Coordinates of C-alpha atoms and ligand atoms in Angstrom, one line a residue:
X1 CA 7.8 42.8 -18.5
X2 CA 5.4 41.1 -20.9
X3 CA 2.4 39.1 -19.7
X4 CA -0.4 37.3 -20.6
X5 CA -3.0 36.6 -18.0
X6 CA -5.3 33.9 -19.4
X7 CA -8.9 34.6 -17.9
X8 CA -10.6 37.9 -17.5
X9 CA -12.9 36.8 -14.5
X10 CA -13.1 38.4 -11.0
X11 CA -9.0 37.4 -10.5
X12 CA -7.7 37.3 -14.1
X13 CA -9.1 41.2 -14.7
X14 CA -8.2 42.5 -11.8
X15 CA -4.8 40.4 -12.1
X16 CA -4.0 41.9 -15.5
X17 CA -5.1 45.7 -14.6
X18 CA -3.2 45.6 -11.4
X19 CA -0.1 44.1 -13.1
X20 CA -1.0 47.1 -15.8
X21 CA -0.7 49.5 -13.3
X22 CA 2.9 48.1 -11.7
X23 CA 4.2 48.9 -15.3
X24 CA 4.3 45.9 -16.9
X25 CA 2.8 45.1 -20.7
X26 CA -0.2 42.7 -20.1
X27 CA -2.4 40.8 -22.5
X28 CA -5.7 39.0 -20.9
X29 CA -6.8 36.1 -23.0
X30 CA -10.5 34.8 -22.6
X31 CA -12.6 32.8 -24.9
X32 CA -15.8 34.3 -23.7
X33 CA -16.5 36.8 -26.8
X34 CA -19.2 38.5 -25.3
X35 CA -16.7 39.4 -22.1
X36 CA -14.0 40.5 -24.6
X37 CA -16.3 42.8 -26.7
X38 CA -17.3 44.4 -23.0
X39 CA -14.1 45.1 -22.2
X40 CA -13.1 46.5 -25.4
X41 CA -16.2 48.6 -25.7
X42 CA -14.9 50.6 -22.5
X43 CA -17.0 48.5 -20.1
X44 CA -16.5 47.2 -16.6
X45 CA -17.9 43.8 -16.4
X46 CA -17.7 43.9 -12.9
X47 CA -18.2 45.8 -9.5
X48 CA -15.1 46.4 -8.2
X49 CA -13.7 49.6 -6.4
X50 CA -10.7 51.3 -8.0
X51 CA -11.2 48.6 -11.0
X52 CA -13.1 51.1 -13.3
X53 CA -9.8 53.7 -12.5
X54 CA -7.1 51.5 -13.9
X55 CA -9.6 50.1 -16.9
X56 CA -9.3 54.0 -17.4
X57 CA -5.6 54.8 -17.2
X58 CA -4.5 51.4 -18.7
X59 CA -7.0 50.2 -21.1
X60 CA -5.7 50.2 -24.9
X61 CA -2.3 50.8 -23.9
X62 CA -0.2 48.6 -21.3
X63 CA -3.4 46.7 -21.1
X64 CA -4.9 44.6 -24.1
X65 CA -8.1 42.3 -24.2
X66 CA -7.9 39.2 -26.9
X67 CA -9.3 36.2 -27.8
X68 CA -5.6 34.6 -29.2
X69 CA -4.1 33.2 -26.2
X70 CA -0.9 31.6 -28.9
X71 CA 0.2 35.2 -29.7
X72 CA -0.4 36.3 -26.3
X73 CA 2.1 33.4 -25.1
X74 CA 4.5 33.6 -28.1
X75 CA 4.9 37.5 -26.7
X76 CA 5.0 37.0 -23.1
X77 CA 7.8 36.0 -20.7
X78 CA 5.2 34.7 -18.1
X79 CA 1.5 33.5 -18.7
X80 CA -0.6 33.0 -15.6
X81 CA -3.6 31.3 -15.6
X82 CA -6.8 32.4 -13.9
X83 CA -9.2 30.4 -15.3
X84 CA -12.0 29.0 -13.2
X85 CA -11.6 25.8 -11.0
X86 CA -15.7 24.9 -10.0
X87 CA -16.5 22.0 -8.2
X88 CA -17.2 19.1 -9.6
X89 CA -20.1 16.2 -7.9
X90 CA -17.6 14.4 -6.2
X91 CA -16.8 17.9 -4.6
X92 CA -13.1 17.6 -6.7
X93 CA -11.7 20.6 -8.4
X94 CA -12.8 20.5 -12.4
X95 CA -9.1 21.1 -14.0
X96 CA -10.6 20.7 -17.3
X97 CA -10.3 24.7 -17.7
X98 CA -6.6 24.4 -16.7
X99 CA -5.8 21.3 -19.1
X100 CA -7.2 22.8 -22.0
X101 CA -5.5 26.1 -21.4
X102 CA -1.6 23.7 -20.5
X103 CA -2.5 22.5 -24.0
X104 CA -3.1 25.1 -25.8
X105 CA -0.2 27.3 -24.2
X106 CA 2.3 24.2 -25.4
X107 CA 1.9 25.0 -28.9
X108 CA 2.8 28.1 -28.6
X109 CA 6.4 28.6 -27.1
X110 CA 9.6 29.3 -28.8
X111 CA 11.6 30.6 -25.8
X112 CA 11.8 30.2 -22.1
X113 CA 8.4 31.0 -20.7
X114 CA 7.3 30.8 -17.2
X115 CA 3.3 29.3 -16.9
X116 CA 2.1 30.4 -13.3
X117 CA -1.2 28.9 -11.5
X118 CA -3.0 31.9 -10.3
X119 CA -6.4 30.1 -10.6
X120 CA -6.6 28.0 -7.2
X121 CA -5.9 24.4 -7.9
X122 CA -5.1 21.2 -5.6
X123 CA -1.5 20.2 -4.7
X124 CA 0.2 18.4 -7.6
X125 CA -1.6 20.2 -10.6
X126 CA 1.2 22.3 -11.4
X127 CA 3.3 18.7 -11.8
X128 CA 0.3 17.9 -14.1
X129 CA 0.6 21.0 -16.2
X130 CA 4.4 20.6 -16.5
X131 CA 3.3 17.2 -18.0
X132 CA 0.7 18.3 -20.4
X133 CA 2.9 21.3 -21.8
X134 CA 5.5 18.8 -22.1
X135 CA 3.2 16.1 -23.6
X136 CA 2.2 18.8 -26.5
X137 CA 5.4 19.2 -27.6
X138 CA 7.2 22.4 -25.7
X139 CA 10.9 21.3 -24.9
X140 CA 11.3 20.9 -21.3
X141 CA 14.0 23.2 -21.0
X142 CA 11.6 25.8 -22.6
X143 CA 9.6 26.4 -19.8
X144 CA 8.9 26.2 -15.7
X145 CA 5.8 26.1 -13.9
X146 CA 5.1 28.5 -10.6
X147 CA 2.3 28.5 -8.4
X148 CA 1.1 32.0 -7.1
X149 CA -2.1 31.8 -5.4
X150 CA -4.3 34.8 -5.2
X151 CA -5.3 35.8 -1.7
X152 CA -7.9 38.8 -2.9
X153 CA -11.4 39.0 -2.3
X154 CA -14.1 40.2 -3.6
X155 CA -15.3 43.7 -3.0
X156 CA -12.1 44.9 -2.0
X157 CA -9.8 43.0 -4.8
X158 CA -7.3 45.9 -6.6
X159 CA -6.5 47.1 -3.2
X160 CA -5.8 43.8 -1.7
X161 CA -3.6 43.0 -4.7
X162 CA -1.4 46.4 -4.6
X163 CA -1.6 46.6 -0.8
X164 CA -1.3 42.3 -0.1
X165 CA -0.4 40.5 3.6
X166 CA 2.6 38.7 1.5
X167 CA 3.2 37.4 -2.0
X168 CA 3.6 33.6 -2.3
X169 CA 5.8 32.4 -5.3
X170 CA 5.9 28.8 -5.5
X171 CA 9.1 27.7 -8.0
X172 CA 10.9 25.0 -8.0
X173 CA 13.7 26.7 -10.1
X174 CA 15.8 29.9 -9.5
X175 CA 15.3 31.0 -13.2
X176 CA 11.5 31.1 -12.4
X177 CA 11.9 32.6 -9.1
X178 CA 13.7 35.7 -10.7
X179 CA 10.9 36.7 -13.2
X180 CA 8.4 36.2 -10.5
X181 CA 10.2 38.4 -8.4
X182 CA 10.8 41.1 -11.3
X183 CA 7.2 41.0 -11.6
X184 CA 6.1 41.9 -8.1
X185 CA 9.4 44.4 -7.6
X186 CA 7.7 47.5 -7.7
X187 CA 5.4 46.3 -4.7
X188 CA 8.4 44.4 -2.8
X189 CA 10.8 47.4 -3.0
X190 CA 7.9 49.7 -2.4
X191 CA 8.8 51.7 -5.2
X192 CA 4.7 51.5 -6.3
X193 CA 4.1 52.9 -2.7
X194 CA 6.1 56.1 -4.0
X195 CA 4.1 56.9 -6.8
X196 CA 2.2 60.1 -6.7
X197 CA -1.1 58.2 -8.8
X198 CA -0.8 55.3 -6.8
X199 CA -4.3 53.5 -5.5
X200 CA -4.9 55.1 -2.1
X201 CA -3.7 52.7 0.7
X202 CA -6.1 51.2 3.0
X203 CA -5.8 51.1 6.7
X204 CA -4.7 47.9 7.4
X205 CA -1.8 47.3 4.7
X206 CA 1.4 46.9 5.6
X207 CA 4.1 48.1 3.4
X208 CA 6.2 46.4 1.3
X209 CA 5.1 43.1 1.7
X210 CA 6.8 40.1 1.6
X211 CA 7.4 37.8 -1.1
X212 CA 7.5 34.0 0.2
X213 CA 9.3 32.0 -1.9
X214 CA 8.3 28.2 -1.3
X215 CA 7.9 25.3 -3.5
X216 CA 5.1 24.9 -6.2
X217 CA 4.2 22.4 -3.9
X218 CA 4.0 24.2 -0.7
X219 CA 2.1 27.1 -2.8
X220 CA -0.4 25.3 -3.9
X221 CA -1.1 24.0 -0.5
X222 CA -1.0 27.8 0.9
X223 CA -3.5 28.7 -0.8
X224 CA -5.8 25.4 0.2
X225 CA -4.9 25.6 3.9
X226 CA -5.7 29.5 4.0
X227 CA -8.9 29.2 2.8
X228 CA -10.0 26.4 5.1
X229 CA -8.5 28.3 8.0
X230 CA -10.7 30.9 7.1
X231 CA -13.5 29.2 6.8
X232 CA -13.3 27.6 9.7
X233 CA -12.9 30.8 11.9
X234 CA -16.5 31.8 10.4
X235 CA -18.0 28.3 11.3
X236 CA -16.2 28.6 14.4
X237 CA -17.5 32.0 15.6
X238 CA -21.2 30.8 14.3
X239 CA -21.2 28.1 16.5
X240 CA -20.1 29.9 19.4
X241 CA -23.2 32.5 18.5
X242 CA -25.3 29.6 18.8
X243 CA -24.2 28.9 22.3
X244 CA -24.4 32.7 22.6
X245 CA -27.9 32.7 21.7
X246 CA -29.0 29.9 23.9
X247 CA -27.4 31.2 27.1
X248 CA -28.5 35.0 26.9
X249 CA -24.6 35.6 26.0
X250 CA -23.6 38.8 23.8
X251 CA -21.5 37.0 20.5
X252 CA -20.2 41.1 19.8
X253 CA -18.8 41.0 23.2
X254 CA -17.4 37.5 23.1
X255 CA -16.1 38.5 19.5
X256 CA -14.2 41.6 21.1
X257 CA -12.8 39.1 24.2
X258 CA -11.5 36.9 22.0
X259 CA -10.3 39.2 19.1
X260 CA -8.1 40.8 21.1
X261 CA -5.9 38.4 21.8
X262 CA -3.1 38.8 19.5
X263 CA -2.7 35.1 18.7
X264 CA -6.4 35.2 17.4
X265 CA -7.2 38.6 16.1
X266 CA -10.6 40.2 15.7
X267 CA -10.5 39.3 11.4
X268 CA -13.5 37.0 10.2
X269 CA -14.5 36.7 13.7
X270 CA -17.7 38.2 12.1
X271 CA -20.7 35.7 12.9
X272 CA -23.6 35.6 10.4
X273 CA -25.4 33.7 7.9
X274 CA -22.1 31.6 6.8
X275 CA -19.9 31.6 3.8
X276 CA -20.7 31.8 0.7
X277 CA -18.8 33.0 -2.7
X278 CA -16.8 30.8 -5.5
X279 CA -14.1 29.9 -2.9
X280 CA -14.5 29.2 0.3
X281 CA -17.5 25.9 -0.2
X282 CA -15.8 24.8 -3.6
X283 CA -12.0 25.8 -1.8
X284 CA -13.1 23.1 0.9
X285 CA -14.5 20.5 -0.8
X286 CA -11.5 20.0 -3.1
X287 CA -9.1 20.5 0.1
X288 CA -11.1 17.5 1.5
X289 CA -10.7 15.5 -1.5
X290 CA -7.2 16.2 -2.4
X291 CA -6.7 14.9 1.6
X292 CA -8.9 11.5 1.1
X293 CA -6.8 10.9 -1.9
X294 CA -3.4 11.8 0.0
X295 CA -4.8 9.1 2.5
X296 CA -5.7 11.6 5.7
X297 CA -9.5 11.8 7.0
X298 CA -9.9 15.7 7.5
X299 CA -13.0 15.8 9.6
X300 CA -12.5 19.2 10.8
X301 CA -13.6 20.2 6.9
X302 CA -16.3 18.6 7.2
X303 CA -17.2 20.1 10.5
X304 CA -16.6 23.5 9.5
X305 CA -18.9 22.8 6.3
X306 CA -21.7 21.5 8.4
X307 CA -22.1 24.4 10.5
X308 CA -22.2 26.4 7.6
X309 CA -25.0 25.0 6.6
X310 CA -26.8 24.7 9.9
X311 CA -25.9 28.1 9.9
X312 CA -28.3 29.0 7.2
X313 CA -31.2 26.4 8.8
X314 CA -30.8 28.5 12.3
X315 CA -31.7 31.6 10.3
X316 CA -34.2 29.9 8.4
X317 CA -35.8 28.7 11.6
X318 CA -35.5 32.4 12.9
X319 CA -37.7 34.1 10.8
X320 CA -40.1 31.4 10.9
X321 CA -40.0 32.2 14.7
X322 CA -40.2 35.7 14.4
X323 CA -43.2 35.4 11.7
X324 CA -44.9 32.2 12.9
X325 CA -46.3 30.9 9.7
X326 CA -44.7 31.7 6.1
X327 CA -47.6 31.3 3.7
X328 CA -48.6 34.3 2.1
X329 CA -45.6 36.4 4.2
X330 CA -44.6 39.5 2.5
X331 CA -40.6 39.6 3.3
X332 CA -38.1 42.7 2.4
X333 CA -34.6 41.2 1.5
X334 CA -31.5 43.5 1.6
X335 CA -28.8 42.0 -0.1
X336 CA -28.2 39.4 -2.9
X337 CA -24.3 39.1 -3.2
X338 CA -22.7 36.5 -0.9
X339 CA -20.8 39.3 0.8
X340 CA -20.9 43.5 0.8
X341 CA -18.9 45.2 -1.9
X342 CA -19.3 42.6 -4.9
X343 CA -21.9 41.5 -7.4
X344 CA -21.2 38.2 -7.1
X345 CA -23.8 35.7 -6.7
X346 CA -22.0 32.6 -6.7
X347 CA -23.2 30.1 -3.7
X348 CA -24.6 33.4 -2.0
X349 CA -26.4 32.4 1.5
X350 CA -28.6 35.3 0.9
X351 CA -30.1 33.4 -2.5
X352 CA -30.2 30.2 -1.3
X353 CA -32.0 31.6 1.6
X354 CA -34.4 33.7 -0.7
X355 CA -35.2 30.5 -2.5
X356 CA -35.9 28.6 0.7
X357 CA -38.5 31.1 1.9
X358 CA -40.5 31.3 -1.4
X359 CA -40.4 27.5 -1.7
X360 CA -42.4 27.9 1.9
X361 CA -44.8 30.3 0.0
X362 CA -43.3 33.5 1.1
X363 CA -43.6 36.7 -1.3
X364 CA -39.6 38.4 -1.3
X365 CA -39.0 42.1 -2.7
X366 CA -35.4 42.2 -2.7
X367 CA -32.6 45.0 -2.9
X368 CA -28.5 44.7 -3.5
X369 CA -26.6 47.7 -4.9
X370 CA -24.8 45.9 -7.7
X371 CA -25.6 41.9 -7.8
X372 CA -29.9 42.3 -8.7
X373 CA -29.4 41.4 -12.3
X374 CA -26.7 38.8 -11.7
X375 CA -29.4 37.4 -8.9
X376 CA -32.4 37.7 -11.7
X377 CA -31.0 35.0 -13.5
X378 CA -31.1 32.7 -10.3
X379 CA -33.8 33.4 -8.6
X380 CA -37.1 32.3 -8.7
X381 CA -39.8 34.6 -11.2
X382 CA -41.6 36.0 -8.7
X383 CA -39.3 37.7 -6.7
X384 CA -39.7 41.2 -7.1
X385 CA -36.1 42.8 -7.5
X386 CA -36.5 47.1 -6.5
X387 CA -34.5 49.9 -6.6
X388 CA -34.2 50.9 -3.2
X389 CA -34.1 49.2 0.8
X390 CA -37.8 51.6 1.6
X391 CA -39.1 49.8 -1.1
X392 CA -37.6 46.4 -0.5
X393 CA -39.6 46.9 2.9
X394 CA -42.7 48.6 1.8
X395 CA -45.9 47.0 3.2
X396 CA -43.5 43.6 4.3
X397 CA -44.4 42.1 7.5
X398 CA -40.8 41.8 7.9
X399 CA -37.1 43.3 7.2
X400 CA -34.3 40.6 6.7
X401 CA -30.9 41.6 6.0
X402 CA -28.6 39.0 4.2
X403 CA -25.5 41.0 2.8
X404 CA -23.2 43.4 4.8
X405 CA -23.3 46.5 2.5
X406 CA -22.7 49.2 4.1
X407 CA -25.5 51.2 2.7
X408 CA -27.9 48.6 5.1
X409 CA -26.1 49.5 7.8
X410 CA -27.1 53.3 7.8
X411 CA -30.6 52.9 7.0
X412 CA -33.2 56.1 8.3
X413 CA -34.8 53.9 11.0
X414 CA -37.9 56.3 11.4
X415 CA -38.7 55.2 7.5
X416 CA -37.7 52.3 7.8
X417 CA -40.2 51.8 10.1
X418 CA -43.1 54.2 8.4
X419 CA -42.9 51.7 5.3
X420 CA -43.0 48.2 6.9
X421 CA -46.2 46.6 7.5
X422 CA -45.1 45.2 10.9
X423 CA -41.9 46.6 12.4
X424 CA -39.6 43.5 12.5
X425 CA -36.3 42.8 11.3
X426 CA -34.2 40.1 11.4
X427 CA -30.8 40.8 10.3
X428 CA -28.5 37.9 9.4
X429 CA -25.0 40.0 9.4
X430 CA -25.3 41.9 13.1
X431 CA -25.8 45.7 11.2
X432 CA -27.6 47.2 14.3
X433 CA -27.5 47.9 17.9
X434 CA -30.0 45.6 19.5
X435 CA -31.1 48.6 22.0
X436 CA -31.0 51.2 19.4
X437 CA -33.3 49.0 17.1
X438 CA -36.2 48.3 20.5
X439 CA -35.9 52.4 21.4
X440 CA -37.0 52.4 17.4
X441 CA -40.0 50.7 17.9
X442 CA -38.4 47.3 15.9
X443 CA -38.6 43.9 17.2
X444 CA -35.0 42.6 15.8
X445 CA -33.5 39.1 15.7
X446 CA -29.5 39.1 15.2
X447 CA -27.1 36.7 15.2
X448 CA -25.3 35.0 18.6
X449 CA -27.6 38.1 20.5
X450 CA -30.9 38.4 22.5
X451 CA -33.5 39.4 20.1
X452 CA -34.3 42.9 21.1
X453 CA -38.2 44.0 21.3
X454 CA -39.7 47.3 22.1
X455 CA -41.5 47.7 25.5
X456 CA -44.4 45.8 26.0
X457 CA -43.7 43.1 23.9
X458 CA -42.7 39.7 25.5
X459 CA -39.1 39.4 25.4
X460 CA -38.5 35.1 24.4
X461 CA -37.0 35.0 20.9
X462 CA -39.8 34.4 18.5
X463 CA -42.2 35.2 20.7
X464 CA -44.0 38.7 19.7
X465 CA -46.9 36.9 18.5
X466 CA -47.4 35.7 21.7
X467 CA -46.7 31.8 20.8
X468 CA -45.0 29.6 22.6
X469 CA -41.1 30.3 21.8
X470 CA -39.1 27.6 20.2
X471 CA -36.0 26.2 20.0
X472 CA -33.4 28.8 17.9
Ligands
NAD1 N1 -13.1 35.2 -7.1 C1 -12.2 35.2 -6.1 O1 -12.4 36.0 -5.2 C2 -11.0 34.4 -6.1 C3 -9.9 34.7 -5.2 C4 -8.8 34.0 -5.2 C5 -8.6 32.9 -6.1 N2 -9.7 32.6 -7.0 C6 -9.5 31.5 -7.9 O2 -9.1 32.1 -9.2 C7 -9.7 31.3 -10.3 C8 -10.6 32.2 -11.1 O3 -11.7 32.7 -10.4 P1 -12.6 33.8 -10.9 O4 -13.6 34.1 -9.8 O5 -11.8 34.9 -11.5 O6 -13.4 33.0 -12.0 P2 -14.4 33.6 -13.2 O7 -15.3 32.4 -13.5 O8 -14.9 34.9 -12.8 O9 -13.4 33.8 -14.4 C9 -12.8 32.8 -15.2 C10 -12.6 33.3 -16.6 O10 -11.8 32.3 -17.3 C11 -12.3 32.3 -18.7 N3 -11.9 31.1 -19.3 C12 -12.3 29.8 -19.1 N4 -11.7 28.9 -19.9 C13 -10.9 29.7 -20.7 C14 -10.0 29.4 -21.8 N5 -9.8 28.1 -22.2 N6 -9.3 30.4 -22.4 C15 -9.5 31.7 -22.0 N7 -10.3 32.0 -20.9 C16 -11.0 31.0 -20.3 C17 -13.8 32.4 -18.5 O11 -14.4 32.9 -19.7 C18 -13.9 33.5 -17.4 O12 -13.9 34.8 -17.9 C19 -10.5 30.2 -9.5 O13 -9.6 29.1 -9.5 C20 -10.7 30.7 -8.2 O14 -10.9 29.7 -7.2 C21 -10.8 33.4 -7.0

């Protein structure tokens, strides 16, 4: 089949090259020139595993970069749009990105067209889209509009596309159904699962998966609700670290009590220095609003939202506990991107974090494996960005990790140690083994856990100075 994807960001690429690699013909449209000549020149704008493969295999071929979104509908049988949806002040989802795209699509078809909301938008938009194609002149008959939200994340995004939980297609019409189906057939009937050059299958995925036909309606809401579930298992498992921490409690163990259960499951029960990322805070927010407007007061968002920030604070108040004063501190930061795997910097707790501590006069050298120049832009002038974790740490009077690379989590301990000026670190994503850390000669703050300090130190959180400990 023919598509256009319309956005060649973190979803739209990935979108287009994974639809590439189903078989289909696919055209991504974006109006960023710079991106376009990237991608044309061979380049990957992004970090994404198994992304760079099917630039490779498709690029040229079944997969074409442009800037003229009208021929890319006038060819296509389905357009989805992927296009970005930031907050806006009133925390409200900016569909400015989506109009302009409705409009410009309009003009464009001849014959029956499906327009599909991959980008994540608020229940009713896709009724507003119908209006604006229909507004522009495109004869209602002409087209339908489908919601199918995009459940990948970053870091791990081709492989949750080809190997998804379930595919939601929200359409209010059987003719759109059917192309939407066509479209995902190769992963439905597991015919993609055959293929001898197929991506490698991860663990988890379950094979085929479902496609959940609801209304546009229902999709849009899916994708909303999802999200704030999410998020709210994060904020819910940070707050029960906090009791953790308070009462001498393990959170790892509590994790693996409650994980277990099959009605919960052990996923995102991962406690830590909160959410971050383009979708969860802006996701909630605009799930809030679109609930004020429909006339219900959801509280639990809010909730969720302000122990994500807290979250941060606790750490905040952590290190300053671990350190005692912050003036003049020399801190190692691993990890820029708001989560392992991805060089995206967008509302990353590990930035705002960064910036926090050098407002209080701190002195950061900080290391992530793909996001340092997207962080450059961001971050204040005199953080030092190096090439390596030894030298993020060399002469610090602290180690703090912020991002769950996996690279941070095998770090050589005995150098680790060598280069550090003091021997502390305080690791916001639970990478080590409390005892295995203190037999290392580290003092080491986690998260939800007993800070764990080498013999002969005092054992009271915050207290290897000797001060009197306070309240974490
Ligand atoms: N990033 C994720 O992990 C993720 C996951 C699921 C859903 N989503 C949702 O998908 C949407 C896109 O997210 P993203 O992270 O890919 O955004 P992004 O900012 O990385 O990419 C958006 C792209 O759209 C292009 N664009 C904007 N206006 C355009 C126009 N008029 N014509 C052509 N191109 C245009 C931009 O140049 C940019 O390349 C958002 O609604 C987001 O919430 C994101």
């Amino acid at each position: 089949m023919r598509i256009a994807v319309v956005g060649s960001g973190y979803v739209g690429l990935v979108a287009g090259a994974c639809f590439a690699e189903l078989g289909h013909d696919v055209r991504v449209v974006d109006n960023d020139q710079q991106k376009l000549a990237a991608l044309n020149n061979g380049q990957v704008p992004i970090h994404e595993q198994f992304l760079p493969e099917l630039l490779a295999r498709h690029r040229g071929q079944r997969l074409q970069f442009s800037d003229d979104l009208h021929e890319a509908v006038r060819v296509s049988a389905a357009i989805f749009v992927a296009v970005g949806t930031p907050p806006t002040d009133s925390g409200d989802a900016d569909l400015s990105y989506v109009e302009s795209v409705a409009r410009e699509i309009s003009g464009a078809i001849r014959d029956y067209k499906i327009v599909v909301e991959k980008s994540t938008v608020p229940v009713y938009t896709s009724e507003w889209v119908r209006k604006i194609i229909l507004r522009n002149g495109a004869d209602a008959e002409s087209f339908d509009v489908a919601s199918n939200p995009e459940f990948l994340r970053e870091g791990t995004a081709v492989t949750d596309f080809l190997f998804t939980d379930r595919i939601v297609v929200g359409a209010d019409t059987e003719r759109c159904a059917i192309v939407l189906r066509e479209i995902y057939a190769p992963l439905c009937d597991g015919s993609y699962y055959q293929r001898g050059d197929a991506i490698p299958q991860p663990d988890r995925a379950q094979i085929p998966p479902p496609l959940i036909v609801t209304s546009t309606k229902s999709a849009e809401l899916i994708k909303h609700a999802s999200n704030a579930f999410l998020a709210m298992k994060i904020s819910f498992i940070n707050a029960v670290a906090s009791i953790c921490e308070s009462v001498g409690a393990n959170v790892q163990q509590v994790c693996q009590g409650i994980g277990t259960d099959s009605r919960i499951g052990p996923r995102f029960l991962n406690p830590g220095i909160g959410y971050g990322g383009s979708c969860f805070p802006k996701d909630l927010m605009a799930f809030r609003a679109v609930a004020r407007e429909c006339g219900y007061d959801f509280r639990l968002l809010d909730e969720v939202m302000r122990i994500n920030e807290e979250q941060r604070q606790r750490f905040l108040r952590k290190v300053r506990n671990a350190l005692w004063t912050l003036r003049g501190k020399r801190l190692g930061v691993l990890g820029l991107a708001f989560k392992g795997g991805t060089d995206d910097i967008r509302e990353s707790p590990a930035i705002l974090l960064i910036q926090s501590l050098v407002q209080e006069g701190c002195k950061v050298a900080a290391y992530d494996p793909a996001a340092g120049d997207r962080a450059r832009e961001v971050l204040p002038s005199n953080v030092e960005l190096v090439r390596s974790p030894y030298e993020a740490a060399a002469g610090a009077d602290a180690l703090l990790i912020l991002t769950e690379w996996e690279e941070f989590a095998t770090l050589e301990l005995k150098l680790l140690s060598s280069k550090l000026r003091y021997p502390i670190v305080i690791d916001g994503r639970n990478l080590y083994d409390p005892a295995v850390m203190a037999a290392h000669g580290f003092s080491y703050y986690s998260v939800g856990r007993a800070p764990a300090l080498p013999e002969g130190l005092p054992t009271q959180a915050g207290n290897d100075r000797g001060e009197k400990p306070q309240q974490i």
